PDB file of C-alpha atoms and ligand atoms in Angstrom:
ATOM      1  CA  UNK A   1     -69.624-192.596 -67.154  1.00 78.00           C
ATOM      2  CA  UNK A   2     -66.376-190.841 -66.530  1.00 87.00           C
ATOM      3  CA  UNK A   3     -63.119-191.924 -67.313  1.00 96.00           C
ATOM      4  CA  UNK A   4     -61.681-194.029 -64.493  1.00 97.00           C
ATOM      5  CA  UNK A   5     -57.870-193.543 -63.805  1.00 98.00           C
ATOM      6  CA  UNK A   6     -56.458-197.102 -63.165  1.00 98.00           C
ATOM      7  CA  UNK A   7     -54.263-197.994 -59.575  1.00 98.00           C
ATOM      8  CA  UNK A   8     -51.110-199.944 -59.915  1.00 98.00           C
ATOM      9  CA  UNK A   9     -53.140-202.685 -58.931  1.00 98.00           C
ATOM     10  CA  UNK A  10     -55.449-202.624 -61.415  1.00 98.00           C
ATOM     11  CA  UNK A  11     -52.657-201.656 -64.152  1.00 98.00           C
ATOM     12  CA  UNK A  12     -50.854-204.828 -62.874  1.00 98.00           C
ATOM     13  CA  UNK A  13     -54.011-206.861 -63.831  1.00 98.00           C
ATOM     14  CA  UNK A  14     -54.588-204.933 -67.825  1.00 98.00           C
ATOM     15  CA  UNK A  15     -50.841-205.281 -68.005  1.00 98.00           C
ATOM     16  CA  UNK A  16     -51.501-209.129 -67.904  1.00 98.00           C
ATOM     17  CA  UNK A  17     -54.856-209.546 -69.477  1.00 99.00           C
ATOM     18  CA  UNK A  18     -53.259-207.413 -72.443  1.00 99.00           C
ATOM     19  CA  UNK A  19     -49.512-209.762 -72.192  1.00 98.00           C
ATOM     20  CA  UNK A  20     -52.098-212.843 -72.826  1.00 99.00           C
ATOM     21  CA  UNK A  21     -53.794-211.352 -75.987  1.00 99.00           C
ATOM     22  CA  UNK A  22     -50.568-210.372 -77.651  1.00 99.00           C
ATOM     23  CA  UNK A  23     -49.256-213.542 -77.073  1.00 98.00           C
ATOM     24  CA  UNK A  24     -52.842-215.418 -78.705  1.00 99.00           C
ATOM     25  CA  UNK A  25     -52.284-212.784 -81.705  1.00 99.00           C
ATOM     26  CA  UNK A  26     -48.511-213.432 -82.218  1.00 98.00           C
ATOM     27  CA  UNK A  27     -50.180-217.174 -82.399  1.00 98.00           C
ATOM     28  CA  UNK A  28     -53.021-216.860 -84.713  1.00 98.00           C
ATOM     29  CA  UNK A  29     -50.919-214.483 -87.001  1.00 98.00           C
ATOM     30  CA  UNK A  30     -48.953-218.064 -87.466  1.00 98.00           C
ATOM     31  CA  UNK A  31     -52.154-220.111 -88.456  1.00 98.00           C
ATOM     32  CA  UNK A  32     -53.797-217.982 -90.903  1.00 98.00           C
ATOM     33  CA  UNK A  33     -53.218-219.740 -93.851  1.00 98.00           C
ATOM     34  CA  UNK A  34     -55.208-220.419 -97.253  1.00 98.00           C
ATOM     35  CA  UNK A  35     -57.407-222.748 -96.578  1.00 98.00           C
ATOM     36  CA  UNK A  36     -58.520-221.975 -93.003  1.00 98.00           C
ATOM     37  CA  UNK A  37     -61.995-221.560 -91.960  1.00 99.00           C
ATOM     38  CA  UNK A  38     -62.631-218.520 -89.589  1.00 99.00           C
ATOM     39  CA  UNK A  39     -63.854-220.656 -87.441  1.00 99.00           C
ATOM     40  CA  UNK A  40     -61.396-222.304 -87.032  1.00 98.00           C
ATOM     41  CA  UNK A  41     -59.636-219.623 -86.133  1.00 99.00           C
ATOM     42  CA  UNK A  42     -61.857-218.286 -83.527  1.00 99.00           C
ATOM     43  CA  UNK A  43     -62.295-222.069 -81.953  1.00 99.00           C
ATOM     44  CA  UNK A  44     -58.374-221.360 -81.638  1.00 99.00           C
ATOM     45  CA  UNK A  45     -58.703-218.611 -80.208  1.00 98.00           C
ATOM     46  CA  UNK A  46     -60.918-219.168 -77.773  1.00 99.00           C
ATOM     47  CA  UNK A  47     -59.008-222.523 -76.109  1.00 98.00           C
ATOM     48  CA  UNK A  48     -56.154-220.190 -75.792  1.00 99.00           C
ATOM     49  CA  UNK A  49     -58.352-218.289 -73.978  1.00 98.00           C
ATOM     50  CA  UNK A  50     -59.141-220.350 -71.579  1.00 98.00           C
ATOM     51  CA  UNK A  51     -56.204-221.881 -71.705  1.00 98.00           C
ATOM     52  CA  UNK A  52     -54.623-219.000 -69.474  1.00 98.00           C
ATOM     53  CA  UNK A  53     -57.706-218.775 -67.008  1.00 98.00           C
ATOM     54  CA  UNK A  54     -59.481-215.567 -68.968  1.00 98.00           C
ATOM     55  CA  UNK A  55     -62.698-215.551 -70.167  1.00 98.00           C
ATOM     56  CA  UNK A  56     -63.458-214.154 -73.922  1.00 98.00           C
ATOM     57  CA  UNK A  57     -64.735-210.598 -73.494  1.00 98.00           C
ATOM     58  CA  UNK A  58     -66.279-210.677 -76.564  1.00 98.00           C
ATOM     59  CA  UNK A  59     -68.254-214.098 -76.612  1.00 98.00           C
ATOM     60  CA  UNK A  60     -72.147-213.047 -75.703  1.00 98.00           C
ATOM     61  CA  UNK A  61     -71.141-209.478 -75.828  1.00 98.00           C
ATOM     62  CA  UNK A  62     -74.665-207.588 -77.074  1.00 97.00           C
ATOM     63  CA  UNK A  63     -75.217-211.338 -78.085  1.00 98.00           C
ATOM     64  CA  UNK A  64     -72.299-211.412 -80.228  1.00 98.00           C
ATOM     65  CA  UNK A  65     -71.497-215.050 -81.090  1.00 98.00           C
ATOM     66  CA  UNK A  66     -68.142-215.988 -81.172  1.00 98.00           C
ATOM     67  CA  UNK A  67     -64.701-214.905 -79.510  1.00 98.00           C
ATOM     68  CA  UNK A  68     -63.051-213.190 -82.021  1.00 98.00           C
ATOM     69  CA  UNK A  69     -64.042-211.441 -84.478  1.00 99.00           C
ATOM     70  CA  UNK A  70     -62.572-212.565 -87.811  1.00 99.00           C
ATOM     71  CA  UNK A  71     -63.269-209.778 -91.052  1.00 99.00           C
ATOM     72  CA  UNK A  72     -62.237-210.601 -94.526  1.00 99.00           C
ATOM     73  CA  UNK A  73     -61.710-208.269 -97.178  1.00 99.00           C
ATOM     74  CA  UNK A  74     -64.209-205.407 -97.390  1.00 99.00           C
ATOM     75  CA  UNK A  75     -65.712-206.762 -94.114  1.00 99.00           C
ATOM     76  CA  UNK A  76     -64.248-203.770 -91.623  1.00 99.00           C
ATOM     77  CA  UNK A  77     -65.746-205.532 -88.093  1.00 99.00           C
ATOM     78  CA  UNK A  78     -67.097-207.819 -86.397  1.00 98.00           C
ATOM     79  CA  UNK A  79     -66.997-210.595 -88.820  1.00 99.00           C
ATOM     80  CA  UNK A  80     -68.909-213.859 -87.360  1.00 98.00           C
ATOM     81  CA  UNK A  81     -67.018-216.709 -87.525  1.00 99.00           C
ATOM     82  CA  UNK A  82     -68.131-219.194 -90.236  1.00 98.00           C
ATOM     83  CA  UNK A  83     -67.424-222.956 -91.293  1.00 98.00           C
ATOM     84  CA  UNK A  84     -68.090-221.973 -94.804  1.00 98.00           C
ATOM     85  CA  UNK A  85     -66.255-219.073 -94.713  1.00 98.00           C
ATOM     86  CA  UNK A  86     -62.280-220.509 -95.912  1.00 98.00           C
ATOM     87  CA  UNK A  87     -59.676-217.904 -96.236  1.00 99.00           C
ATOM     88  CA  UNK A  88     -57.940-217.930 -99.931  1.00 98.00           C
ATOM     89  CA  UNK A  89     -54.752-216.481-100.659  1.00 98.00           C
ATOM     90  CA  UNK A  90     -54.300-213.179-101.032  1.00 98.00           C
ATOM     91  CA  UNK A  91     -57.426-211.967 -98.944  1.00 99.00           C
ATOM     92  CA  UNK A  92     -56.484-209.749 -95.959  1.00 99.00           C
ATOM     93  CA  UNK A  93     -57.898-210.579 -92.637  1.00 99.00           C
ATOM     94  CA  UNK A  94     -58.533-208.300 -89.363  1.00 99.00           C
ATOM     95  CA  UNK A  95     -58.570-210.312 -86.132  1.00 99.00           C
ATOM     96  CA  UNK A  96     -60.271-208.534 -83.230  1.00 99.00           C
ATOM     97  CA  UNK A  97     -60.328-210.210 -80.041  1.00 98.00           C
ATOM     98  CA  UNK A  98     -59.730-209.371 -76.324  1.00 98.00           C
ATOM     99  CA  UNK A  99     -59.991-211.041 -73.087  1.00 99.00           C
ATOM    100  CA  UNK A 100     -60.878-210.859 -69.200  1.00 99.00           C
ATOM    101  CA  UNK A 101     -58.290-211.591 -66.719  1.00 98.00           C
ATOM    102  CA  UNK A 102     -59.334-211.126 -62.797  1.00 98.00           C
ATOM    103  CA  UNK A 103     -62.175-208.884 -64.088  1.00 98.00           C
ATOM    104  CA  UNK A 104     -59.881-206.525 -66.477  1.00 98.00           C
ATOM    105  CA  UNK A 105     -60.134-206.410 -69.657  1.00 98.00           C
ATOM    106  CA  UNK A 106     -57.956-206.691 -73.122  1.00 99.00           C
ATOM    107  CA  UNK A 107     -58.562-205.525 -77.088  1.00 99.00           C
ATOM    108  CA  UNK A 108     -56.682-205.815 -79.414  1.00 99.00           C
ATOM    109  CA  UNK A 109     -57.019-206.089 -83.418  1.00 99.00           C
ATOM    110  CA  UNK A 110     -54.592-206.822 -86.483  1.00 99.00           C
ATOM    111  CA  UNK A 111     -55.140-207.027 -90.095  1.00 99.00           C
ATOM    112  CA  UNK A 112     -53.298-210.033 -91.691  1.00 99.00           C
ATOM    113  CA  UNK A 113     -52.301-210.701 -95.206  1.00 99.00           C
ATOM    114  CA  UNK A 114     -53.503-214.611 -96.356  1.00 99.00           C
ATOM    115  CA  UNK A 115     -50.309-215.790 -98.519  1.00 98.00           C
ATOM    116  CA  UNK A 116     -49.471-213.352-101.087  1.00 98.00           C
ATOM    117  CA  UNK A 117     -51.376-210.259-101.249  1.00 99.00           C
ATOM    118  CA  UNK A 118     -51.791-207.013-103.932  1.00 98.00           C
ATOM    119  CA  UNK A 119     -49.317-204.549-103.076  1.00 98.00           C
ATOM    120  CA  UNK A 120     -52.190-202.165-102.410  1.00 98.00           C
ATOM    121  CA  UNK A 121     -53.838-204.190-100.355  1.00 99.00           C
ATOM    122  CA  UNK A 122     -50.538-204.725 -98.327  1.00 99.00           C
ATOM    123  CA  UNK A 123     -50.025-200.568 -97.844  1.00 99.00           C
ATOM    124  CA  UNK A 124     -53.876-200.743 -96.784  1.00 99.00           C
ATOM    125  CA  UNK A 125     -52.650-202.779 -93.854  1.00 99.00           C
ATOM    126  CA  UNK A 126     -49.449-201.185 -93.477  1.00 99.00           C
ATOM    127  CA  UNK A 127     -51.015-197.375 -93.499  1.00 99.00           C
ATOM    128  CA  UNK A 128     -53.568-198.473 -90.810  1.00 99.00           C
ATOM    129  CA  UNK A 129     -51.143-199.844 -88.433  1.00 99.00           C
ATOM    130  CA  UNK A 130     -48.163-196.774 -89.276  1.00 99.00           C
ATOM    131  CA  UNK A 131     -52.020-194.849 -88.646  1.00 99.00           C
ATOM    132  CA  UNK A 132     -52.250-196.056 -84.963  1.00 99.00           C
ATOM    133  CA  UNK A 133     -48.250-195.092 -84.382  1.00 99.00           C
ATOM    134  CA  UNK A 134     -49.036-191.797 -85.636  1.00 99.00           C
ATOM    135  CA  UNK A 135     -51.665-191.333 -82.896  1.00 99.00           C
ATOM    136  CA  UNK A 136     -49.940-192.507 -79.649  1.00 98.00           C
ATOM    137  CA  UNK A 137     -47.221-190.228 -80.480  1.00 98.00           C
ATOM    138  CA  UNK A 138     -49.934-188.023 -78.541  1.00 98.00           C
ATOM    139  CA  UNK A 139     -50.417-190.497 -76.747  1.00 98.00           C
ATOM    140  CA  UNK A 140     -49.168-187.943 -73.213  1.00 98.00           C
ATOM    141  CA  UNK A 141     -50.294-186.595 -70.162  1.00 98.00           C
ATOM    142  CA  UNK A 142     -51.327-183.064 -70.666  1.00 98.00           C
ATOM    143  CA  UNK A 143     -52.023-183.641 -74.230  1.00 98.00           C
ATOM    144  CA  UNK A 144     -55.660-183.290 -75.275  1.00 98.00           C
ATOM    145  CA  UNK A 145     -57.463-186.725 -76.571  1.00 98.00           C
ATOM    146  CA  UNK A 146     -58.039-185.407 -80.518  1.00 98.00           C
ATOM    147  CA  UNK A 147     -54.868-184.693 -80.941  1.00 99.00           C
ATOM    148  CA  UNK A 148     -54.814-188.332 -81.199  1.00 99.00           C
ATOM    149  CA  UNK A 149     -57.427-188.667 -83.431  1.00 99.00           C
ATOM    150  CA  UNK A 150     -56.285-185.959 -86.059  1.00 99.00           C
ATOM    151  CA  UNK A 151     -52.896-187.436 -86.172  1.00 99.00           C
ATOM    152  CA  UNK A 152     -54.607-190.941 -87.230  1.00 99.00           C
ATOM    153  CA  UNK A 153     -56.986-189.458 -89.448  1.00 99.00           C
ATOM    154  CA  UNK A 154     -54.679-187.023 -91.092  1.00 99.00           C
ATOM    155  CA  UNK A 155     -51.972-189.710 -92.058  1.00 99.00           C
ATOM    156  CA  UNK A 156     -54.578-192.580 -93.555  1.00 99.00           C
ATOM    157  CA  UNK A 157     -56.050-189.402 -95.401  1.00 99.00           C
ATOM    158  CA  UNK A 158     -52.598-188.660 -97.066  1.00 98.00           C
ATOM    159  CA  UNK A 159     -52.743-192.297 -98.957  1.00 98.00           C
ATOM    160  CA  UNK A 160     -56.093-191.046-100.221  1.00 98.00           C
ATOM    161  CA  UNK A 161     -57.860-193.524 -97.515  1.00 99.00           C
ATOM    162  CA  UNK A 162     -61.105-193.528 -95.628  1.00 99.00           C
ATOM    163  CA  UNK A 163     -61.295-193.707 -92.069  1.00 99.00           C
ATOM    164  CA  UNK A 164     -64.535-195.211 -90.758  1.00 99.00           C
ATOM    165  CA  UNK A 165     -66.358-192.545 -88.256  1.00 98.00           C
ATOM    166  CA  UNK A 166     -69.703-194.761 -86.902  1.00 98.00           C
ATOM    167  CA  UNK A 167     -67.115-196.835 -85.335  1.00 98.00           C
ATOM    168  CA  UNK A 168     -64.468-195.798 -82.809  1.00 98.00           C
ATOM    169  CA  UNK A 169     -61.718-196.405 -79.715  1.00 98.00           C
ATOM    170  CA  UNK A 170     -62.953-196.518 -76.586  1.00 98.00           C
ATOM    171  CA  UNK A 171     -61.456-196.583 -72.777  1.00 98.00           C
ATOM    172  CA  UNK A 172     -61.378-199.947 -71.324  1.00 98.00           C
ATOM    173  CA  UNK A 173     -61.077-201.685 -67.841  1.00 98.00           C
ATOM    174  CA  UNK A 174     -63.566-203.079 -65.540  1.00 98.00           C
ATOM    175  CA  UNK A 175     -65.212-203.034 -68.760  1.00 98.00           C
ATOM    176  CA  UNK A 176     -64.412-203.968 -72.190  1.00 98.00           C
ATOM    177  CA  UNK A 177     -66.180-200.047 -73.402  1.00 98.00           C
ATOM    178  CA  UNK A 178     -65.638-197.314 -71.003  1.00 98.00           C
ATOM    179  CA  UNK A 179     -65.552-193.799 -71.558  1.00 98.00           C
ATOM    180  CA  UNK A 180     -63.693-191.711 -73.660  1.00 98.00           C
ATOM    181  CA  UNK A 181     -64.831-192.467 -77.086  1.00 98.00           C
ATOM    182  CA  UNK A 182     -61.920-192.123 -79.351  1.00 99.00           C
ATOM    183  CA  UNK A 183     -62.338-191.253 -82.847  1.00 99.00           C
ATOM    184  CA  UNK A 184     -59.908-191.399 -85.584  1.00 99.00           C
ATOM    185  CA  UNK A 185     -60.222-188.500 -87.215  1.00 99.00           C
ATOM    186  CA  UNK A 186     -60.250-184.359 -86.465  1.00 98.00           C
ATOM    187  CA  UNK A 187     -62.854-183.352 -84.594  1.00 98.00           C
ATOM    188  CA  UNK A 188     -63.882-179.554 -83.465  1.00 98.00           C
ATOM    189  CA  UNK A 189     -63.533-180.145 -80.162  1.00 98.00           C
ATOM    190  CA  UNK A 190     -60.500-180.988 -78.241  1.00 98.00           C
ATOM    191  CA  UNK A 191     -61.328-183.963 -76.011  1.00 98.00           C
ATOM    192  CA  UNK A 192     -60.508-184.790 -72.905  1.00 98.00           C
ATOM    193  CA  UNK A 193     -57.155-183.978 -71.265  1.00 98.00           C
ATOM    194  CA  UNK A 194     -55.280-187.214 -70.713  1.00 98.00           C
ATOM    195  CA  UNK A 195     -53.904-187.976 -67.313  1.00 98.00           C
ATOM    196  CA  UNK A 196     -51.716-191.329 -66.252  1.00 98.00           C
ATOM    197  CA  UNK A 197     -53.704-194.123 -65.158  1.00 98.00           C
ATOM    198  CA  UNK A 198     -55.884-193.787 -68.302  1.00 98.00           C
ATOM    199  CA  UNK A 199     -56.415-197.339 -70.250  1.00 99.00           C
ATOM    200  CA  UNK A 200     -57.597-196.828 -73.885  1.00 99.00           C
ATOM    201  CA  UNK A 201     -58.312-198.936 -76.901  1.00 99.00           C
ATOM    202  CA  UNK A 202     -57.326-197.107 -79.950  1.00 99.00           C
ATOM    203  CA  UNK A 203     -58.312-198.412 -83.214  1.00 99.00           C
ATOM    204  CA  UNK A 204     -58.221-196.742 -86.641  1.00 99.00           C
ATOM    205  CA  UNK A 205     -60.520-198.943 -89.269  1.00 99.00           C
ATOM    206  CA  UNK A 206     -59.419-197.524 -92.416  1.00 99.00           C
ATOM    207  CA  UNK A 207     -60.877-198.312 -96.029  1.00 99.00           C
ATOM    208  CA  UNK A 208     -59.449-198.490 -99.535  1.00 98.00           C
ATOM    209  CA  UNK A 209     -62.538-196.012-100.647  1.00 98.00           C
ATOM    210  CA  UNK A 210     -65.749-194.372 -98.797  1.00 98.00           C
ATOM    211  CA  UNK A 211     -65.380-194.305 -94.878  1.00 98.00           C
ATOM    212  CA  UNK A 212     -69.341-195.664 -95.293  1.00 98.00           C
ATOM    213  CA  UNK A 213     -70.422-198.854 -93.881  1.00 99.00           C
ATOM    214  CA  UNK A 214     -73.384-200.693 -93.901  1.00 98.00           C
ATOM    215  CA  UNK A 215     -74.183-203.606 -91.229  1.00 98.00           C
ATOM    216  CA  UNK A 216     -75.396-206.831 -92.942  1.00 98.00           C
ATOM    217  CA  UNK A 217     -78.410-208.805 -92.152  1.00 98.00           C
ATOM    218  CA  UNK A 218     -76.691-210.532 -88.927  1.00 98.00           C
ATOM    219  CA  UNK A 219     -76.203-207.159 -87.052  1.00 98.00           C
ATOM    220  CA  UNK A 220     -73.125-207.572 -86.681  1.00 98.00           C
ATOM    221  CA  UNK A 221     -70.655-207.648 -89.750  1.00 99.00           C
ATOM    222  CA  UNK A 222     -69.830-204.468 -91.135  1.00 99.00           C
ATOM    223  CA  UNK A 223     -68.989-203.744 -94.572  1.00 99.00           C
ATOM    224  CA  UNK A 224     -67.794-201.248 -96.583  1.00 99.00           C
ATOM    225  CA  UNK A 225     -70.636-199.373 -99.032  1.00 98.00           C
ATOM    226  CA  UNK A 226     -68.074-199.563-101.807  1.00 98.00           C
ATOM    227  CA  UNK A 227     -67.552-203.120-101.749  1.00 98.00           C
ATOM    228  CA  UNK A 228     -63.560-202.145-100.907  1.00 99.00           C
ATOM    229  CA  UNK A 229     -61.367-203.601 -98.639  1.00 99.00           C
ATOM    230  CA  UNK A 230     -61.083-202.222 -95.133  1.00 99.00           C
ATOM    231  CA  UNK A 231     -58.409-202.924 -92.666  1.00 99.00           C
ATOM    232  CA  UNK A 232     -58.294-202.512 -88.676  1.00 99.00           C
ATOM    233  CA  UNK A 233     -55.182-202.268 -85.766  1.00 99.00           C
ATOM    234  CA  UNK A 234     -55.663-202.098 -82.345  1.00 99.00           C
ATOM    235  CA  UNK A 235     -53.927-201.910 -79.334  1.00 99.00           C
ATOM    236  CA  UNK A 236     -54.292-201.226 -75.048  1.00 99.00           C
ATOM    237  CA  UNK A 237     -52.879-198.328 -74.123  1.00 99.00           C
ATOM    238  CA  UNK A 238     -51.483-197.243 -71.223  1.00 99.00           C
ATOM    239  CA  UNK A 239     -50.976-193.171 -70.633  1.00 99.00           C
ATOM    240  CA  UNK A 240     -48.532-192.442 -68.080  1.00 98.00           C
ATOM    241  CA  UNK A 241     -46.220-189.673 -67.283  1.00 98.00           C
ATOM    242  CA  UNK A 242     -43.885-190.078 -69.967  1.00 98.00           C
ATOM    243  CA  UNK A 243     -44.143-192.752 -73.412  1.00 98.00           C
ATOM    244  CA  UNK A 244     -47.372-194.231 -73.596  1.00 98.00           C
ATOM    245  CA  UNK A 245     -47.050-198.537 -72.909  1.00 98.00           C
ATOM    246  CA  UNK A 246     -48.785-200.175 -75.622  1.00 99.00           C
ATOM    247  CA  UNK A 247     -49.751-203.148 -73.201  1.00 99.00           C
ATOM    248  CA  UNK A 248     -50.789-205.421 -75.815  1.00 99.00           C
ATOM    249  CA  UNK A 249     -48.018-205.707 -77.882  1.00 98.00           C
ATOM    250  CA  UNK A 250     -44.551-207.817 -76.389  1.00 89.00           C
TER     251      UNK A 250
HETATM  252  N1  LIG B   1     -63.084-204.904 -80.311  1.00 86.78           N
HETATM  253  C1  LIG B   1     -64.400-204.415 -80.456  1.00 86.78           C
HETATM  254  C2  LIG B   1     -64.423-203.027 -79.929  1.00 86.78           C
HETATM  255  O1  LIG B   1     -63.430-202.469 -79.726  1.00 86.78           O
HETATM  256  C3  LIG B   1     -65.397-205.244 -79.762  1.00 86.78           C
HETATM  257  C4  LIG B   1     -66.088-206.166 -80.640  1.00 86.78           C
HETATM  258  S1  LIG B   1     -67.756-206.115 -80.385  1.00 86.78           S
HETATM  259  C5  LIG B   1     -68.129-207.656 -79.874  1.00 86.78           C
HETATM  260  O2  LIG B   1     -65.438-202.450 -79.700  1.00 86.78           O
HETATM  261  F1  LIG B   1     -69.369-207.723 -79.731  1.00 86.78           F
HETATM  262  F2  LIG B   1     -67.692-208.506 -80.750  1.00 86.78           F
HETATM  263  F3  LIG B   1     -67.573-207.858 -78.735  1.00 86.78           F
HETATM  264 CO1  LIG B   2     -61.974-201.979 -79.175  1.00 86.78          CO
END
C-alpha cells in the first residue's frame, strides 16, 4: 500500500479524532491508581469513547478484545484487560488506545507510574518518551524516514536500553496501520522521503534489558524475554512544511 498524503479535509478529521484521545489519556492518567483493575480502566476508556461519537479502533481489531490496551511492568503491548489484574503501587503502566472519528483514525500510548515508583523505573519511562522527542526532531519534509528511527534508537541506547524491533510505528488514517512502517532504531536503508500531508504513529517500546519479546499464550500480550520492565509512548503525527504537529497531544 503506499503512503497516502492526507487533504485538509481529512487532516481536519485526524486533527479531531487525535484532540479526543489526548483528552481520554489526560483522563485516565488521573485514575490510575493502586488498586485499579485494568479493566476498569479500559471499561473507562471505552465510555469515553463513545461518549464523543468515535468508535474504539482497537476493540475486535485481529480479534483483539478490549479498547485499550493496558501493559504492566515487563508486559511491553497489548496487555488484555483483566478483572484480576489490580494495579499496585509502584508498577508502571503503558496505556495504548486510539479511536475512529468520521472514519479517521487516532493512536496514541503513555507509560504511567502507579503511586511511587523506583527511580529506574521512572527514567525507563522518562527515556522512552525524551526517545520519541528525539525522533520528531526529524520529524520534516525532505528529511528521510530513518533518520527518525536512528535518532530514537540511538538516545534509548545511550541509557544502556533495549528498543524492541518485532514491533514498530506505522502510518495511520483511513486505517488504524497504513504504510510506512516505522522502526525505532538505525536501519541500512534510508526510508522513505517524508512529504506534508503524511500522518504517522511513532512509537518507541523500549526495555530495561534484551529488546526480545515473547507473546504469551493469549496472542496478544507481549513480554519481555528477560522478565524486565518495558515502557511505550506514542503519538499522531502530522508532517508538514515546517514543525511536525503532534496531533495527539493538547
Ligand atoms: N496501538 C497499536 C499499534 O500501534 C495497536 C494495538 S493492536 C490492537 O499497532 F489489536 F490492540 F488493536
Ligand atoms: Co500504533
Amino acid at each position: 500500500m503506499a503512503v497516502t498524503i492526507k487533504s485538509p479535509r481529512e487532516i481536519d478529521l485526524m486533527r479531531t479524532s487525535c484532540k479526543y484521545l489526548a483528552e481520554m489519556h489526560d483522563m485516565l492518567a488521573e485514575v490510575i491508581a493502586p488498586g485499579i483493575s485494568t479493566w476498569d480502566i479500559d471499561a473507562i476508556g471505552d465510555e469515553f469513547i463513545r461518549k464523543k461519537g468515535c468508535i474504539p479502533n482497537f476493540k475486535d481489531y485481529n480479534g483483539y478484545p478490549a479498547s485499550i490496551c493496558v501493559s504492566v511492568n515487563e508486559v511491553v503491548i497489548h496487555g488484555i484487560p483483566s478483572k484480576k489484574k489490580i494495579l499496585n503501587e509502584g508498577d508502571i503502566v503503558s496505556l495504548d488506545a486510539g479511536m475512529i472519528y468520521k472514519g479517521y483514525h487516532s493512536d496514541a500510548a503513555r507509560t504511567h507510574a502507579v503511586g511511587r515508583i523506583s527511580e529506574e523505573n521512572q527514567q525507563l519511562i522518562d527515556v522512552t518518551r525524551q526517545s520519541f522527542f528525539e525522533g520528531i526532531k526529524f520529524a520534516r519534509a525532505g528529511n528521510h524516514l530513518h533518520e527518525i528511527s536512528a535518532a530514537i534508537g540511538n538516545y534509548a541506547y545511550g541509557f544502556g536500553y533495549g528498543v524492541v524491533e518485532v514491533f514498530v510505528g506505522h502510518g495511520i488514517g483511513t486505517h488504524l496501520h497504513e504504510d510506512p512502517e516505522i522502526p525505532n532504531f538505525p536501519c541500512k536503508s534510508r526510508g522513505i522521503k517524508l512529504k506534508p500531508g503524511m500522518t504517522l504513529a511513532i512509537e518507541p517500546m523500549i526495555t530495561m534489558g534484551t529488546e526480545e519479546v515473547e507473546v504469551l499464550e493469549d496472542g496478544w500480550t507481549v513480554i519481555t524475554a528477560d522478565g524486565k520492565n518495558a515502557a511505550h509512548y506514542e503519538n499522531t503525527v502530522l508532517i508538514t512544511d515546517g514543525d511536525p504537529e503532534i496531533l495527539t497531544l493538547i
